[in-house]
Coordinates of C-alpha atoms in Angstrom, one line a residue:
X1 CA -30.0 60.0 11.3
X2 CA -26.4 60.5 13.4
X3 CA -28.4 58.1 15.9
X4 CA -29.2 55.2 12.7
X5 CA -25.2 55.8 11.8
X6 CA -23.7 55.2 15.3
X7 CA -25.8 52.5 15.9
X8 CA -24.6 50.7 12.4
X9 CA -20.9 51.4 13.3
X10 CA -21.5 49.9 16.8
X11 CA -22.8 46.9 15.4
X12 CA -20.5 46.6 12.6
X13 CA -17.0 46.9 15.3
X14 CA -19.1 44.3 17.4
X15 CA -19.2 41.6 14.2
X16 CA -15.9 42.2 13.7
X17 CA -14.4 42.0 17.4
X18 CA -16.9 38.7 17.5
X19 CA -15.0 37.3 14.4
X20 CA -11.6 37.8 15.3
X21 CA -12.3 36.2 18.7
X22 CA -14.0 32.8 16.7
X23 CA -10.4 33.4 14.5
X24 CA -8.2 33.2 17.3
X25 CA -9.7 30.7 19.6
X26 CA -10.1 28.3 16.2
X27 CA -5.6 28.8 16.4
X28 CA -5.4 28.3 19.4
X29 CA -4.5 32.3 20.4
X30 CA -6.3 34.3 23.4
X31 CA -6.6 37.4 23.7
X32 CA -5.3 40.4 21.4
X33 CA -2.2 40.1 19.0
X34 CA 1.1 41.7 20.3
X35 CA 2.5 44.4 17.7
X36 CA 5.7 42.6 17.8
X37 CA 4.4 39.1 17.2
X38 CA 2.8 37.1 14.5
X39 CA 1.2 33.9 15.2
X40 CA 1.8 30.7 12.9
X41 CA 1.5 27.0 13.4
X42 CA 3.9 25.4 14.5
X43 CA 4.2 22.3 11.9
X44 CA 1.7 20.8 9.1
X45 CA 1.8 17.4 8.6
X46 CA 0.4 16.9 4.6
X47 CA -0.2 14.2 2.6
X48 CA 1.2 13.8 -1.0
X49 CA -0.3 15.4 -3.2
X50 CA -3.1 17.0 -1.3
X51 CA -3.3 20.3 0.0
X52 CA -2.8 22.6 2.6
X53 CA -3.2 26.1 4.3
X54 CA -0.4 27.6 6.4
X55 CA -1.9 30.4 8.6
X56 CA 0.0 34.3 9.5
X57 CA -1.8 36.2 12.2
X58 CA -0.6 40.1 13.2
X59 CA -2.1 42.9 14.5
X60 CA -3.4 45.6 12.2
X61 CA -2.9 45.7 8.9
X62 CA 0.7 45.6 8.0
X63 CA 2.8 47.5 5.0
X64 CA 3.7 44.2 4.0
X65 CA 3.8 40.1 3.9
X66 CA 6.5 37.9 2.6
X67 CA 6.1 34.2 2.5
X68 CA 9.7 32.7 2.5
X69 CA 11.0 29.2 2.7
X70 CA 14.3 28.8 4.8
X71 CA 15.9 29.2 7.9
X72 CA 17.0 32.6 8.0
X73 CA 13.8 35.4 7.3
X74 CA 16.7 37.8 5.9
X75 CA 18.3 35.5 3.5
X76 CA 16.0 33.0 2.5
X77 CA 14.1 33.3 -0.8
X78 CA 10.4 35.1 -1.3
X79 CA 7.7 32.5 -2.2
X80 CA 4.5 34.9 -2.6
X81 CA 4.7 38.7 -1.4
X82 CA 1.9 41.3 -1.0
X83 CA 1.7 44.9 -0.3
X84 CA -1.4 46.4 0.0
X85 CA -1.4 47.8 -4.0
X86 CA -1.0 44.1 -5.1
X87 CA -3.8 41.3 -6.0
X88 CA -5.0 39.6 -2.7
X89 CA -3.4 36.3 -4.2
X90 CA 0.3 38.5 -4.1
X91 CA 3.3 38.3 -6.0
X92 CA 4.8 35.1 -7.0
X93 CA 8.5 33.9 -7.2
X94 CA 9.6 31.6 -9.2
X95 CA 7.9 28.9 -11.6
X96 CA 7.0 26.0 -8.9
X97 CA 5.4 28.4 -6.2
X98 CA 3.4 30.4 -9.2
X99 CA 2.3 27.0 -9.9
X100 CA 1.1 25.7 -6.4
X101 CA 0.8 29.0 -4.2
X102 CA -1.3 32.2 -3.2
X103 CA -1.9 34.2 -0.3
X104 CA -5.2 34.3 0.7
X105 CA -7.1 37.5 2.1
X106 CA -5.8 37.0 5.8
X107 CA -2.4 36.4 4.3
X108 CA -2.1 33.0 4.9
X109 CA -0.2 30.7 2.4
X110 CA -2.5 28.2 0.2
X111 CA 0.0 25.4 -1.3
X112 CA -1.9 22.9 -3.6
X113 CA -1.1 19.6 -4.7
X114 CA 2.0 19.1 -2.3
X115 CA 5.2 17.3 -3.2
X116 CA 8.5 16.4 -1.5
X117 CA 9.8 19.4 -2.7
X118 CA 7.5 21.5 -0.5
X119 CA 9.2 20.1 2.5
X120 CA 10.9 22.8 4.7
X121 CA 10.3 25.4 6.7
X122 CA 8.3 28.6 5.7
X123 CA 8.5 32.0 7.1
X124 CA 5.8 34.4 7.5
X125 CA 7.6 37.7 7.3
X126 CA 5.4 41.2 8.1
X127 CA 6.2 44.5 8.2
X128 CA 4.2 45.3 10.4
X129 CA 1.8 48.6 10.7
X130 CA 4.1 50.5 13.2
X131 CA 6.9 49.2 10.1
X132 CA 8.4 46.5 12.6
X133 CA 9.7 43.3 10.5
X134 CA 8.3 40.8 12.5
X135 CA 8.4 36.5 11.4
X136 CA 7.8 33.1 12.6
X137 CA 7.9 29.6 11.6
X138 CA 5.5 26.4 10.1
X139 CA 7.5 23.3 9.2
X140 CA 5.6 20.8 6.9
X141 CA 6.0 17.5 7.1
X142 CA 5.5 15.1 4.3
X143 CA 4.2 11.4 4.1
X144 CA 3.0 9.1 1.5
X145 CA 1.3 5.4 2.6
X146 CA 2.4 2.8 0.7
X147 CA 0.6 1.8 -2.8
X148 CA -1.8 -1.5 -1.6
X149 CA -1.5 -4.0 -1.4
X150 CA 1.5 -4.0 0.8
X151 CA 3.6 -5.6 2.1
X152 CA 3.6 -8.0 -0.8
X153 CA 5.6 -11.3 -0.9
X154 CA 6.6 -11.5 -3.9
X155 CA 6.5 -15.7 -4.4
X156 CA 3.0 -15.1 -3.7
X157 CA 0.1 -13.7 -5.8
X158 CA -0.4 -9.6 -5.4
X159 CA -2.8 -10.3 -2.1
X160 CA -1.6 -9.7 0.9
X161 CA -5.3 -10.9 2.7
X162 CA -4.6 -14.0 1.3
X163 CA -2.3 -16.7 2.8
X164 CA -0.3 -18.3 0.6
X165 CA 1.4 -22.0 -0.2
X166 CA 4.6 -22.8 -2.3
X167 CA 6.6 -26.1 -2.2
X168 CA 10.2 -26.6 -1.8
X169 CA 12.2 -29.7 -1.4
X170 CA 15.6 -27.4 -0.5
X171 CA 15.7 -23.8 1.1
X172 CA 14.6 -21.2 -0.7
X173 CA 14.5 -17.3 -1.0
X174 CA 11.6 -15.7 0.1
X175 CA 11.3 -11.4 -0.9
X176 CA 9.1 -8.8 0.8
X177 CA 8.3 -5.9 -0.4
X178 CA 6.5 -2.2 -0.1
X179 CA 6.3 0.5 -2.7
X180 CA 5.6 4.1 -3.1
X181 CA 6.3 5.6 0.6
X182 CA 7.8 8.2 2.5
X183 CA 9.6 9.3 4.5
X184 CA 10.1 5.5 5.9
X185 CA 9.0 2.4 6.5
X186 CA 10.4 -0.8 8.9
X187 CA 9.9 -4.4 7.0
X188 CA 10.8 -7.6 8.7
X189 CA 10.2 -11.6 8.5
X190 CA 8.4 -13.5 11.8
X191 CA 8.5 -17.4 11.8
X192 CA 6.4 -18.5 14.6
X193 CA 7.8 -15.8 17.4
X194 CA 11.0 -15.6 16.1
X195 CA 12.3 -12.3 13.6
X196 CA 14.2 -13.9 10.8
X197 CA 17.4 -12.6 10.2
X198 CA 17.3 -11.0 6.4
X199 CA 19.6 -12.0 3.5
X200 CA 19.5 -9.0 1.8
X201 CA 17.4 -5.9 1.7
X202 CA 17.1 -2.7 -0.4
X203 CA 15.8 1.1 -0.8
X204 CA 15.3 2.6 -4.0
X205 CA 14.0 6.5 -4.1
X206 CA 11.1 7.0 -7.3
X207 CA 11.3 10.1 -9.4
X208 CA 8.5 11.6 -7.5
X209 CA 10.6 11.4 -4.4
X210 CA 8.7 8.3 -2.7
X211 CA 10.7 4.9 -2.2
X212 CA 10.4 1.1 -2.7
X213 CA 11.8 -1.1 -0.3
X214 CA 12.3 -5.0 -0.5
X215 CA 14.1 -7.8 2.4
X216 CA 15.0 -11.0 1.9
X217 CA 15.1 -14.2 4.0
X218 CA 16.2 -17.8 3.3
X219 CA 13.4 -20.5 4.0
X220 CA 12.7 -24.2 4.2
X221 CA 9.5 -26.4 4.6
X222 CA 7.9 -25.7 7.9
X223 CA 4.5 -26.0 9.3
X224 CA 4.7 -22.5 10.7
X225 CA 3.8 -19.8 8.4
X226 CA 6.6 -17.0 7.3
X227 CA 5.4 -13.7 7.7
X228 CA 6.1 -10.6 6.0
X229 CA 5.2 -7.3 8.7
X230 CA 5.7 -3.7 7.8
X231 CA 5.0 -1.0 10.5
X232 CA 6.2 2.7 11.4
X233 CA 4.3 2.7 8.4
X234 CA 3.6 6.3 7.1
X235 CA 0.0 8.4 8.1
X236 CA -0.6 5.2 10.4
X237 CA 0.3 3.6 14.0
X238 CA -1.2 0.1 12.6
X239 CA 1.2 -3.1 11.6
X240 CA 0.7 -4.7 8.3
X241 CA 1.3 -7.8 6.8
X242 CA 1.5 -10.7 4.5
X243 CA 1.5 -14.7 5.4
X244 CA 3.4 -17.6 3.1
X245 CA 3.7 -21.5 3.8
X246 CA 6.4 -23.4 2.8
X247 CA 5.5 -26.9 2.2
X248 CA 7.0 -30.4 1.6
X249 CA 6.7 -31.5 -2.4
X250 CA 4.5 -34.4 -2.1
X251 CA 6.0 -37.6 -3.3
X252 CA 5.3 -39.2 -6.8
X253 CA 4.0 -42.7 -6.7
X254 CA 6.8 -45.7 -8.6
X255 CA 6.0 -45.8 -12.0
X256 CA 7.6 -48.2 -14.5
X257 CA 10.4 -47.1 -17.6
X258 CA 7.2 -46.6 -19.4
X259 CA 5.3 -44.3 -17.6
X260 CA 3.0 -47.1 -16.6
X261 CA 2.7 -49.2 -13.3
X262 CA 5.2 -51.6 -13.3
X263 CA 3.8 -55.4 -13.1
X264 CA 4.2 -57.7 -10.4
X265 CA 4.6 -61.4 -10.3
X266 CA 1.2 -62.5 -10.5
X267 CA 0.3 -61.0 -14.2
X268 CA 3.3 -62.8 -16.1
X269 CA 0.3 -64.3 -17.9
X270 CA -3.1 -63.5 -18.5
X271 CA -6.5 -64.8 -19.5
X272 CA -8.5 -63.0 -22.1
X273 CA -12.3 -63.5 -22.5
X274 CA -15.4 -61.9 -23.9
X275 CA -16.7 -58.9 -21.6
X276 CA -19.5 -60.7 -19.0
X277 CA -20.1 -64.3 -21.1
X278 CA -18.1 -66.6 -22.3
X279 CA -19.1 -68.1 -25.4
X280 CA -19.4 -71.8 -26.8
X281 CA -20.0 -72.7 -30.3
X282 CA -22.7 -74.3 -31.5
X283 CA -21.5 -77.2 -33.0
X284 CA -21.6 -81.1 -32.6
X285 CA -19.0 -83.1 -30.3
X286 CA -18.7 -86.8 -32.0
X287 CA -17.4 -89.3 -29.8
X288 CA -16.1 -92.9 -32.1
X289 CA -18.2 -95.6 -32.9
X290 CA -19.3 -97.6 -30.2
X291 CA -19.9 -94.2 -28.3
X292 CA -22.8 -92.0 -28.0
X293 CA -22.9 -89.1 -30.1
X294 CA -24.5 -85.6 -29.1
X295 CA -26.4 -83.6 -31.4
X296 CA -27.5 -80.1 -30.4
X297 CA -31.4 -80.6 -29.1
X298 CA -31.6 -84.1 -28.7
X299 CA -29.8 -87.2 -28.1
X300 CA -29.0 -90.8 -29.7
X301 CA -27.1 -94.0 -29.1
X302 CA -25.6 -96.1 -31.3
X303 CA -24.1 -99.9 -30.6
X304 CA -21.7 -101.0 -33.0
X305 CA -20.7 -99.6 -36.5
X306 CA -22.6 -96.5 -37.9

């Protein structure tokens, strides 16, 4: 029986040595944990609205775990807290992180549904086993892509795979435009190899904490397109962007005060006749005495007085 028990608890320390190696090696830590250390990541970079996991690693099982957000571990307010009497999930602080956070049961910090206000820097405070206070750092980074399509020009319709055409006898303005990003975005106008100088241009921050952006440029009729490019675009290293043509109006032909083609010199006067036939009467052509007279189906001549 001692030997079925010692063999169990060999097995059981060998699982669990097994698992904290897989744990360590998956965050990029070899070896054991330091008493005086605790291993975080270095920065999360998080979309919007989804969600994320910020990891705490220490040696033994500490008195205590404080997730803060801030620069200084002494001063900067608790988010979620544990001691060992508490839920696993911890204590929450305040209405947003009771809202969005909990510890899970390595003491890591699970955020949901991310927003700008979730930007910072977080501290993983532990009091440690040996009661050593002990921290380290994770900044998150935030970024939202812009809503498509984008970039949109706004003289065009809401496509930017499309290439557009407008007419203009005179210069006109043409406005670009991206919405719904963060934390920035570059937009600019190309004609041909040349970047267009912008009229105008403007930033506007949402209520969610994303921003609209809009340039301007003044353009005339050309047979090279305009186009529209937005890049350091947010979550992406491509280039985006949106093409317009600016054309000549094409010309009217002369019409006359009526709205009908004006006439020349050859229809001052006109001959009218039945469509395809023209049509003689059937009647009698009498010619005076002494001539001959024509009846319809036959023909007679007379000499002298009737």
């Amino acid at each position: 029986m001692a030997l079925r028990i010692t063999q169990r608890t060999w097995l059981v320390i060998v699982i669990i040595a097994f698992m904290t190696t897989v744990v360590h090696t998956e965050s990029g830590v070899s070896g054991d944990i330091p008493d005086d250390v605790v291993y975080t990541d270095l920065h999360k970079t998080v979309r919007i609205g989804d969600s994320v996991v910020l990891t705490c690693q220490f040696r033994g099982t500490p008195l205590a775990v404080y997730w803060k957000k801030g620069d200084d571990p002494r001063t900067a307010p608790n988010l979620v807290s544990w001691i060992p009497t508490d839920d696993v999930t911890g204590l929450c602080e305040g209405e947003r992180p009771c809202q969005v956070m909990e510890m899970n049961e390595d003491r890591s910090l699970a955020i949901k549904e991310v927003s700008i206000a979730e930007e910072g820097r977080y501290i993983c405070r532990v009091s440690s086993y040996r009661g050593i206070l002990i921290h380290n750092f994770t900044d998150i980074r935030l970024f939202s892509i812009p809503e498509e399509p984008y970039p949109i020009i706004k003289q065009c319709a809401n496509d930017s795979s499309q290439i557009c055409s407008i007419s203009a006898s005179e210069s006109i303005t043409i406005t670009c435009l991206a919405t719904s990003f963060y934390p920035d975005l570059d937009l600019f106008f190309l004609h041909g190899s040349q970047k267009m100088k912008d009229i105008g241009s403007t930033e506007l921050t949402n209520h969610d904490g994303t921003k609209n952006k809009s340039i301007s440029i003044k353009a005339s009729a050309s047979n090279t397109p305009y186009i529209c490019v937005a890049s350091d675009i947010p979550g992406s290293k491509d280039q985006r962007a949106a093409t317009i043509m600016v054309n000549s109006p094409m010309i009217s032909p002369t019409r006359g005060n009526e709205g009908f083609p004006a006439p020349s010199s050859t229809n001052a006067g006109t001959m009218e006749k039945t469509p395809d036939t023209m049509e003689l009467t059937p009647r009698s052509m009498e010619i005076t005495p002494g001539t001959m007279e024509i009846t319809p189906g036959k023909r007679t001549t007379k000499i002298g007085n009737a």
